[in-house]
XYZ file of N, CA, C and O in Angstrom:
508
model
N -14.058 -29.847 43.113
C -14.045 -30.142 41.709
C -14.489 -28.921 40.899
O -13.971 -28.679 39.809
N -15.443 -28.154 41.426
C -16.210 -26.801 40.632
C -14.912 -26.188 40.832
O -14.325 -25.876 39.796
N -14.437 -25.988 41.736
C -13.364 -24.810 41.598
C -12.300 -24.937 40.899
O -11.781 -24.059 40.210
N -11.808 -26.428 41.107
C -10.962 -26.482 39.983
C -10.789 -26.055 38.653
O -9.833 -25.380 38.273
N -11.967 -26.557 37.755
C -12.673 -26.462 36.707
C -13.081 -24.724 36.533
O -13.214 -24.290 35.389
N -13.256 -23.836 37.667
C -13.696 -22.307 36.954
C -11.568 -21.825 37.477
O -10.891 -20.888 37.056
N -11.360 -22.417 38.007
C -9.795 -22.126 37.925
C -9.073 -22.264 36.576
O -8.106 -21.613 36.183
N -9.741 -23.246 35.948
C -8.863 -23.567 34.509
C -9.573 -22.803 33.333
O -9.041 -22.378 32.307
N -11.160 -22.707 33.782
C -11.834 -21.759 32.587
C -11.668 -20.256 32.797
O -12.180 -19.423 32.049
N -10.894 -19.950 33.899
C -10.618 -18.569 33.891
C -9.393 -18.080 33.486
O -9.296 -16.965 32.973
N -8.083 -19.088 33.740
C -6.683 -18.949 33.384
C -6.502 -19.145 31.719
O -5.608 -18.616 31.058
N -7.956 -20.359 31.001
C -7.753 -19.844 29.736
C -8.202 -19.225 29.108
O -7.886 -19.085 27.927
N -9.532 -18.357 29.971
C -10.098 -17.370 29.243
C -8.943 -16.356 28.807
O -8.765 -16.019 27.636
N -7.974 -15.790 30.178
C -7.389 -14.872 30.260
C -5.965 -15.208 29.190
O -5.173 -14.364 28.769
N -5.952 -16.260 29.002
C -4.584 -16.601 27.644
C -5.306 -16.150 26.703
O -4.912 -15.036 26.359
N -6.201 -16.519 26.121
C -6.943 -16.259 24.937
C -7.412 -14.870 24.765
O -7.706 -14.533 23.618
N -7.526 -14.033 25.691
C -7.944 -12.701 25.486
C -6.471 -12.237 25.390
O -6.230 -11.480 24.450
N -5.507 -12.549 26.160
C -3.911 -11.861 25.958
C -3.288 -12.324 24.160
O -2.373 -11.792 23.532
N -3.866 -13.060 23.892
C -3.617 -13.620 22.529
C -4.000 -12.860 21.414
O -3.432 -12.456 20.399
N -5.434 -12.758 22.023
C -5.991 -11.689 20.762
C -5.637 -10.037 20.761
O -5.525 -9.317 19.769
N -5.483 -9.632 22.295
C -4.533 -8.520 22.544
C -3.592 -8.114 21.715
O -3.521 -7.121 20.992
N -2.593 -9.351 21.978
C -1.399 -9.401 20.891
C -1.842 -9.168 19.582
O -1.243 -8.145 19.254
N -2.439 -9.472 18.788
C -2.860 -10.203 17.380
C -3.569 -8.578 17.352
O -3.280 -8.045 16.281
N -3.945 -8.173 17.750
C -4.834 -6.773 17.446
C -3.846 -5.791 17.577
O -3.947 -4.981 16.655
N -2.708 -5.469 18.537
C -1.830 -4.832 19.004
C -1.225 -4.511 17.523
O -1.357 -3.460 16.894
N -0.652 -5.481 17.201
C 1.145 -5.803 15.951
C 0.112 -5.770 14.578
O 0.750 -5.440 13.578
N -1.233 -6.016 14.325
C -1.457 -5.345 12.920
C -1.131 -4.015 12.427
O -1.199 -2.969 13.072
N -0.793 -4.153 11.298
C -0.582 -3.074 10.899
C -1.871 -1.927 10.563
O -3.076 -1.997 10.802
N -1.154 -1.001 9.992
C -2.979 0.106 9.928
C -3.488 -0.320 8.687
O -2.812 -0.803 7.779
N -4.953 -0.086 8.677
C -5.605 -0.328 7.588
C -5.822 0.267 6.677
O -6.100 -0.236 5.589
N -5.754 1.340 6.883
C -5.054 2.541 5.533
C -3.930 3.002 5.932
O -3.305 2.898 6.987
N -3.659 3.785 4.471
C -2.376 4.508 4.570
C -2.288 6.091 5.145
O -3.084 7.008 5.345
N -0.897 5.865 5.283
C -0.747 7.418 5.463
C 0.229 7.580 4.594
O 1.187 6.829 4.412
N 0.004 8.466 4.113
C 0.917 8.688 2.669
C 1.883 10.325 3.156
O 2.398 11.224 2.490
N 1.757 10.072 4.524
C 2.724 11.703 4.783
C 3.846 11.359 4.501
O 4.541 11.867 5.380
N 4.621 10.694 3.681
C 6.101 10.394 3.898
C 6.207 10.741 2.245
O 7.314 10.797 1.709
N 5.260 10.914 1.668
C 4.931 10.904 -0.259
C 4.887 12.533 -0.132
O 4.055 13.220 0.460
N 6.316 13.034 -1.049
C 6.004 14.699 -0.511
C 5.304 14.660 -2.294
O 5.367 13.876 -3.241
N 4.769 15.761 -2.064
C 3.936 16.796 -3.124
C 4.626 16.888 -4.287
O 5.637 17.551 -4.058
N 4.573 16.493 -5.619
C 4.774 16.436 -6.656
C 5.431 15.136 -6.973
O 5.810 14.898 -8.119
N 5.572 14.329 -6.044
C 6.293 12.386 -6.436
C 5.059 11.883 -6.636
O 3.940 12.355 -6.430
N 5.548 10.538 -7.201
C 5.202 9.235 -7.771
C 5.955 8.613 -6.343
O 7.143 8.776 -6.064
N 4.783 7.739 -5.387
C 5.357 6.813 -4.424
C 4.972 5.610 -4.791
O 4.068 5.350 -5.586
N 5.775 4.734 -4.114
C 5.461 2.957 -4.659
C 5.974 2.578 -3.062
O 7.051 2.906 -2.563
N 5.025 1.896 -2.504
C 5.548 1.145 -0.939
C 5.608 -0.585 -1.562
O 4.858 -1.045 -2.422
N 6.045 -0.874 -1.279
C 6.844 -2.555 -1.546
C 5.711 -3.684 -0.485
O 6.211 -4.760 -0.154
N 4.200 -3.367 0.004
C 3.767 -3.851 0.818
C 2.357 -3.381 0.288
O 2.440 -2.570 -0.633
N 1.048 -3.731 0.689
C -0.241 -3.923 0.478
C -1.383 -2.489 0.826
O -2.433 -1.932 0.505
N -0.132 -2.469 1.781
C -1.189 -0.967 2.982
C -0.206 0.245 2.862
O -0.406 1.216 3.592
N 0.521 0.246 2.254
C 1.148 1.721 2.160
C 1.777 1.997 3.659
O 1.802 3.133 4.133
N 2.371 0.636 4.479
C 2.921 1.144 6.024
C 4.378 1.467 5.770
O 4.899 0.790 4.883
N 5.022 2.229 6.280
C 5.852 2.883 6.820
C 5.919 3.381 5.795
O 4.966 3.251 5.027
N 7.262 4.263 5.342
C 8.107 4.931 4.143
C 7.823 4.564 3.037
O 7.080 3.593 3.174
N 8.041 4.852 1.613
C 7.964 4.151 0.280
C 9.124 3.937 0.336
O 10.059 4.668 0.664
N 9.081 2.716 -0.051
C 10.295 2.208 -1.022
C 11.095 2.859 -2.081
O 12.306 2.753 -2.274
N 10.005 3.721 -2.900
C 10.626 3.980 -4.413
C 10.049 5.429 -3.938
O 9.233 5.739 -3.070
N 10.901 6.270 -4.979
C 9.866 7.680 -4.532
C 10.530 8.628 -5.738
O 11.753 8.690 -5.871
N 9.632 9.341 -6.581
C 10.645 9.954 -7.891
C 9.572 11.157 -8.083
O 8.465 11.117 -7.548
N 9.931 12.041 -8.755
C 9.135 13.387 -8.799
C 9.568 12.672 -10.834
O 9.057 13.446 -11.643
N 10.175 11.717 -11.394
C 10.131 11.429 -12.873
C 9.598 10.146 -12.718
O 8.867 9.773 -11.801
N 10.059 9.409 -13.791
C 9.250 7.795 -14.345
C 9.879 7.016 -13.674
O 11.027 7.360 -13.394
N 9.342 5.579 -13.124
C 9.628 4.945 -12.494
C 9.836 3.614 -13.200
O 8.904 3.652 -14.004
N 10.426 2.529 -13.401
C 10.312 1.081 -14.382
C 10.989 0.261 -13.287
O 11.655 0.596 -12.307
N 10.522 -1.164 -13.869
C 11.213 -2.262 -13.106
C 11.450 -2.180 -11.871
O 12.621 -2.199 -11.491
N 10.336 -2.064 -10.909
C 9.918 -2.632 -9.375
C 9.806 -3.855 -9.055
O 9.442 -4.643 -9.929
N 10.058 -4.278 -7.866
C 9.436 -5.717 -7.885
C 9.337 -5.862 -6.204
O 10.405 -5.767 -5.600
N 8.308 -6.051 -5.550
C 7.953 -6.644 -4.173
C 7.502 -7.563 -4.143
O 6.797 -7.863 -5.106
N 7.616 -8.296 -3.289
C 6.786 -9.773 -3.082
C 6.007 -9.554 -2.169
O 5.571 -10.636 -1.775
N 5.509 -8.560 -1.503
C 4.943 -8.027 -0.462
C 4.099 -7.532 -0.844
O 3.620 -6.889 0.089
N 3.312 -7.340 -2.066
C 2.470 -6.529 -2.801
C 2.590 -5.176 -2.544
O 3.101 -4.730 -1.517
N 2.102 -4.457 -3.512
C 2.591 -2.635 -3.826
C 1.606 -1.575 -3.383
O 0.480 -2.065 -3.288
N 1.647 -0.346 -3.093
C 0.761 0.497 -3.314
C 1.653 1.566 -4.063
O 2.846 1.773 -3.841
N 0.572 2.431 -5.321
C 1.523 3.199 -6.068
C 0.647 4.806 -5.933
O -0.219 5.016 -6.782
N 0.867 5.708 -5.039
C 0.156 6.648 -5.068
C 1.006 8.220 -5.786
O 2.030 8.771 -5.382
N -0.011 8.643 -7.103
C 0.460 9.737 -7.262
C 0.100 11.540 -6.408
O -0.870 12.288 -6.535
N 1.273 11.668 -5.646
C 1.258 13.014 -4.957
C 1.398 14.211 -6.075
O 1.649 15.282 -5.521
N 1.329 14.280 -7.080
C 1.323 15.183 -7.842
C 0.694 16.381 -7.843
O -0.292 16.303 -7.110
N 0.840 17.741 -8.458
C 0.483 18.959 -8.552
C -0.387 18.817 -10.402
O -0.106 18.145 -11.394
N -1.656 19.989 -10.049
C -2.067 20.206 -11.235
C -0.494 20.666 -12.281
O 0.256 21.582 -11.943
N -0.269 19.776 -13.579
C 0.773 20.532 -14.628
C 0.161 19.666 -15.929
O 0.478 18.540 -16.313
N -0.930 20.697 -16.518
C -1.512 20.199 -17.465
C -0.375 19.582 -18.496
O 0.679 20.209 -18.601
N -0.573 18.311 -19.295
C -0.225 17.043 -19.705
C 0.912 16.538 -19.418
O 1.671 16.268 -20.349
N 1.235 16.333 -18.316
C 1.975 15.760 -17.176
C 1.541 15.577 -15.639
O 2.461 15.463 -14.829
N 0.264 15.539 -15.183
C -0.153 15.634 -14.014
C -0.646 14.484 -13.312
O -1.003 14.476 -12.134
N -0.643 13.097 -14.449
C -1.552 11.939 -14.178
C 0.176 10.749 -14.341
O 1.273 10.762 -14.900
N -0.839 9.702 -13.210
C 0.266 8.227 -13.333
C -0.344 7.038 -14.080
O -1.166 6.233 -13.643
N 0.316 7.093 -15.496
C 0.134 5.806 -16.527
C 0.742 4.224 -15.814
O 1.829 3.818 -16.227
N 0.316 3.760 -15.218
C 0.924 2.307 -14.638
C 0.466 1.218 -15.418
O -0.587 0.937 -15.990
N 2.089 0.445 -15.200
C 1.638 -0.982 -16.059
C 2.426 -2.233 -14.891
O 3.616 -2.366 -14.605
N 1.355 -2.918 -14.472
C 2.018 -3.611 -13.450
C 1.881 -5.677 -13.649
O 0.943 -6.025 -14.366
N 2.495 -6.489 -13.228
C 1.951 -8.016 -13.720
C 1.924 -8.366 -12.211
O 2.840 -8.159 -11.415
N 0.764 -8.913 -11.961
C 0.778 -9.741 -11.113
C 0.040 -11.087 -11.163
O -0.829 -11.223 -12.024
N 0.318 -12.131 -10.287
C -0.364 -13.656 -10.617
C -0.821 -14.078 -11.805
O -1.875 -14.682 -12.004
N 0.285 -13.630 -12.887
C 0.846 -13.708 -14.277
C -0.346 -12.872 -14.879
O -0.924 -13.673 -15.614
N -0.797 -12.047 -14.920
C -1.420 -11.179 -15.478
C -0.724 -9.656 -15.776
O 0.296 -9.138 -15.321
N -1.592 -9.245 -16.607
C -1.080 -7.684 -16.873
C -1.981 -6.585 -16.238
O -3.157 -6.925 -16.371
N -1.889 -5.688 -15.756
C -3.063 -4.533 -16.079
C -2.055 -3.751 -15.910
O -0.858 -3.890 -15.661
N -3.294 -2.284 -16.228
C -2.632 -1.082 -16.595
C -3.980 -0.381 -15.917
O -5.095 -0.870 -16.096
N -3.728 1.007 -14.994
C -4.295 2.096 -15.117
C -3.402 3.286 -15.246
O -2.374 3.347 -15.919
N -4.008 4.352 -14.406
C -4.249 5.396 -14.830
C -4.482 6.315 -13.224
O -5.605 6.133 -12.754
N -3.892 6.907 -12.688
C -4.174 7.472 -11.215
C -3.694 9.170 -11.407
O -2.599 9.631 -11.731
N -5.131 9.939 -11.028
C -5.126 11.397 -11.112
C -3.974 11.748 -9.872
O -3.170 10.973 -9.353
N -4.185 13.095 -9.623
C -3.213 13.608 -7.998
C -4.656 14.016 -7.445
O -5.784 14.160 -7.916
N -3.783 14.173 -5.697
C -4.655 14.463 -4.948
C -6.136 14.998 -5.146
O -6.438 16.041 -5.725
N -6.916 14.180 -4.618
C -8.402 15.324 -4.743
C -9.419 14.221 -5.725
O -10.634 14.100 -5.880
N -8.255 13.552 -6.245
C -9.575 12.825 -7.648
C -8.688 11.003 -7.302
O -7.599 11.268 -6.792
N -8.817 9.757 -7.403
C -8.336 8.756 -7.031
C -6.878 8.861 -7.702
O -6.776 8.944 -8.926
N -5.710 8.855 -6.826
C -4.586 8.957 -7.171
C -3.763 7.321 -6.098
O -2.576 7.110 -5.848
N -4.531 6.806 -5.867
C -3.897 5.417 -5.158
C -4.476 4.236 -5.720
O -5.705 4.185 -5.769
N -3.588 2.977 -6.288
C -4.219 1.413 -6.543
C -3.183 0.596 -5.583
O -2.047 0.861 -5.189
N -3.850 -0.248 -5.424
C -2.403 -1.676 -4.518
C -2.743 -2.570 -4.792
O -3.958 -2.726 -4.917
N -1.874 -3.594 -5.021
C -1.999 -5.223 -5.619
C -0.897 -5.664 -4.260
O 0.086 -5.139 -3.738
N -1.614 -6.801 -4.072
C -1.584 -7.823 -3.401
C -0.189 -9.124 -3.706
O -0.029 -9.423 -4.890
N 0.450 -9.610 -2.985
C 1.578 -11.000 -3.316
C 2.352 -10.007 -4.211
O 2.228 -8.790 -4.353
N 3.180 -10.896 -4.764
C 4.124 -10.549 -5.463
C 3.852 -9.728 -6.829
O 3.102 -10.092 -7.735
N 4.440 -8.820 -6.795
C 3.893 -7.610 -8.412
C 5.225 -6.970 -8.584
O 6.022 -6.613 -7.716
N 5.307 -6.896 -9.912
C 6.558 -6.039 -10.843
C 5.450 -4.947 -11.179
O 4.420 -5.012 -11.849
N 6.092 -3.851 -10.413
C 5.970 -1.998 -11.726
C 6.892 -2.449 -12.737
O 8.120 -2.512 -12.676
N 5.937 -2.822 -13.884
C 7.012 -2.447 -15.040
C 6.900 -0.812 -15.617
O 7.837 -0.552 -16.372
N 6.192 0.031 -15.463
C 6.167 1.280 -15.943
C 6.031 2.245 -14.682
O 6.582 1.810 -13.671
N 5.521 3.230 -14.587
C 4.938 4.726 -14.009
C 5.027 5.916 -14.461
O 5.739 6.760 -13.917
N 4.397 6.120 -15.399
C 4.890 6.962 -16.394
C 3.833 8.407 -16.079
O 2.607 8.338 -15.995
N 4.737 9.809 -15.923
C 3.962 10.732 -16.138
C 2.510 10.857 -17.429
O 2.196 9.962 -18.213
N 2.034 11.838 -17.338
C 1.230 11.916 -18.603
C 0.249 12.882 -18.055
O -0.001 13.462 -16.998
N -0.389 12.740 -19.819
C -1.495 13.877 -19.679
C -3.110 13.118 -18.758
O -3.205 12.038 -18.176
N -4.163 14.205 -18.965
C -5.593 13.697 -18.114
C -5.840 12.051 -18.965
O -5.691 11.826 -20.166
N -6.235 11.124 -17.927
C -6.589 9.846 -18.000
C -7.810 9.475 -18.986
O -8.182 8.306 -19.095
């Protein structure tokens, strides 16, 4: 009877550890890597974590995005005094906001979550 019983608590230990294996394996990364965002674009990934490629990618202004996957919008930009910063205006879970993202070196990344429209991305001067 004991053996039975460490026969079945061992076959489901070992499902349950292959489970979480899995489940740890197929997440995605927890930050981004933004090597695919070359040097002087405006990137927008269509997803939360900035994984794989961007979606959108423009060295000008960007309008009318839309993921249901939530966004990340990072500006790769070069110092070009009053044009060097990203003016964003985005709606999500019927709200509005708006910032403001420097280039490299000073916070040039925001991401929203579920479904979000870029309605803007507009070059500009310091924030």
């Amino acid at each position: 009877m004991k053996t039975r019983f460490r026969k079945r608590a061992g076959m489901g230990a070992a499902a349950l550890l292959m489970t979480v294996g899995t489940a740890v394996a197929s997440a995605p990364p927890a930050s981004a890597d933004v090597s695919d965002c070359p040097r002087e674009y405006v990137c927008v990934w269509d997803n939360d974590v900035a994984w794989g490629a961007p979606r959108w990618k423009s060295t000008g202004n960007l309008y009318n995005l839309y993921s249901e996957h939530g966004m990340v919008i990072v500006n790769n930009g070069v110092h070009f005094p009053g044009a060097d910063h990203i003016r964003f205006n985005v709606t999500t879970g019927g709200q509005n906001y708006q910032g403001c993202l420097h280039y490299p070196n000073d916070p040039n990344r925001d991401s929203f979550i579920g479904a979000v429209t870029l309605n803007s991305a507009v070059w500009g001067p310091e924030c």
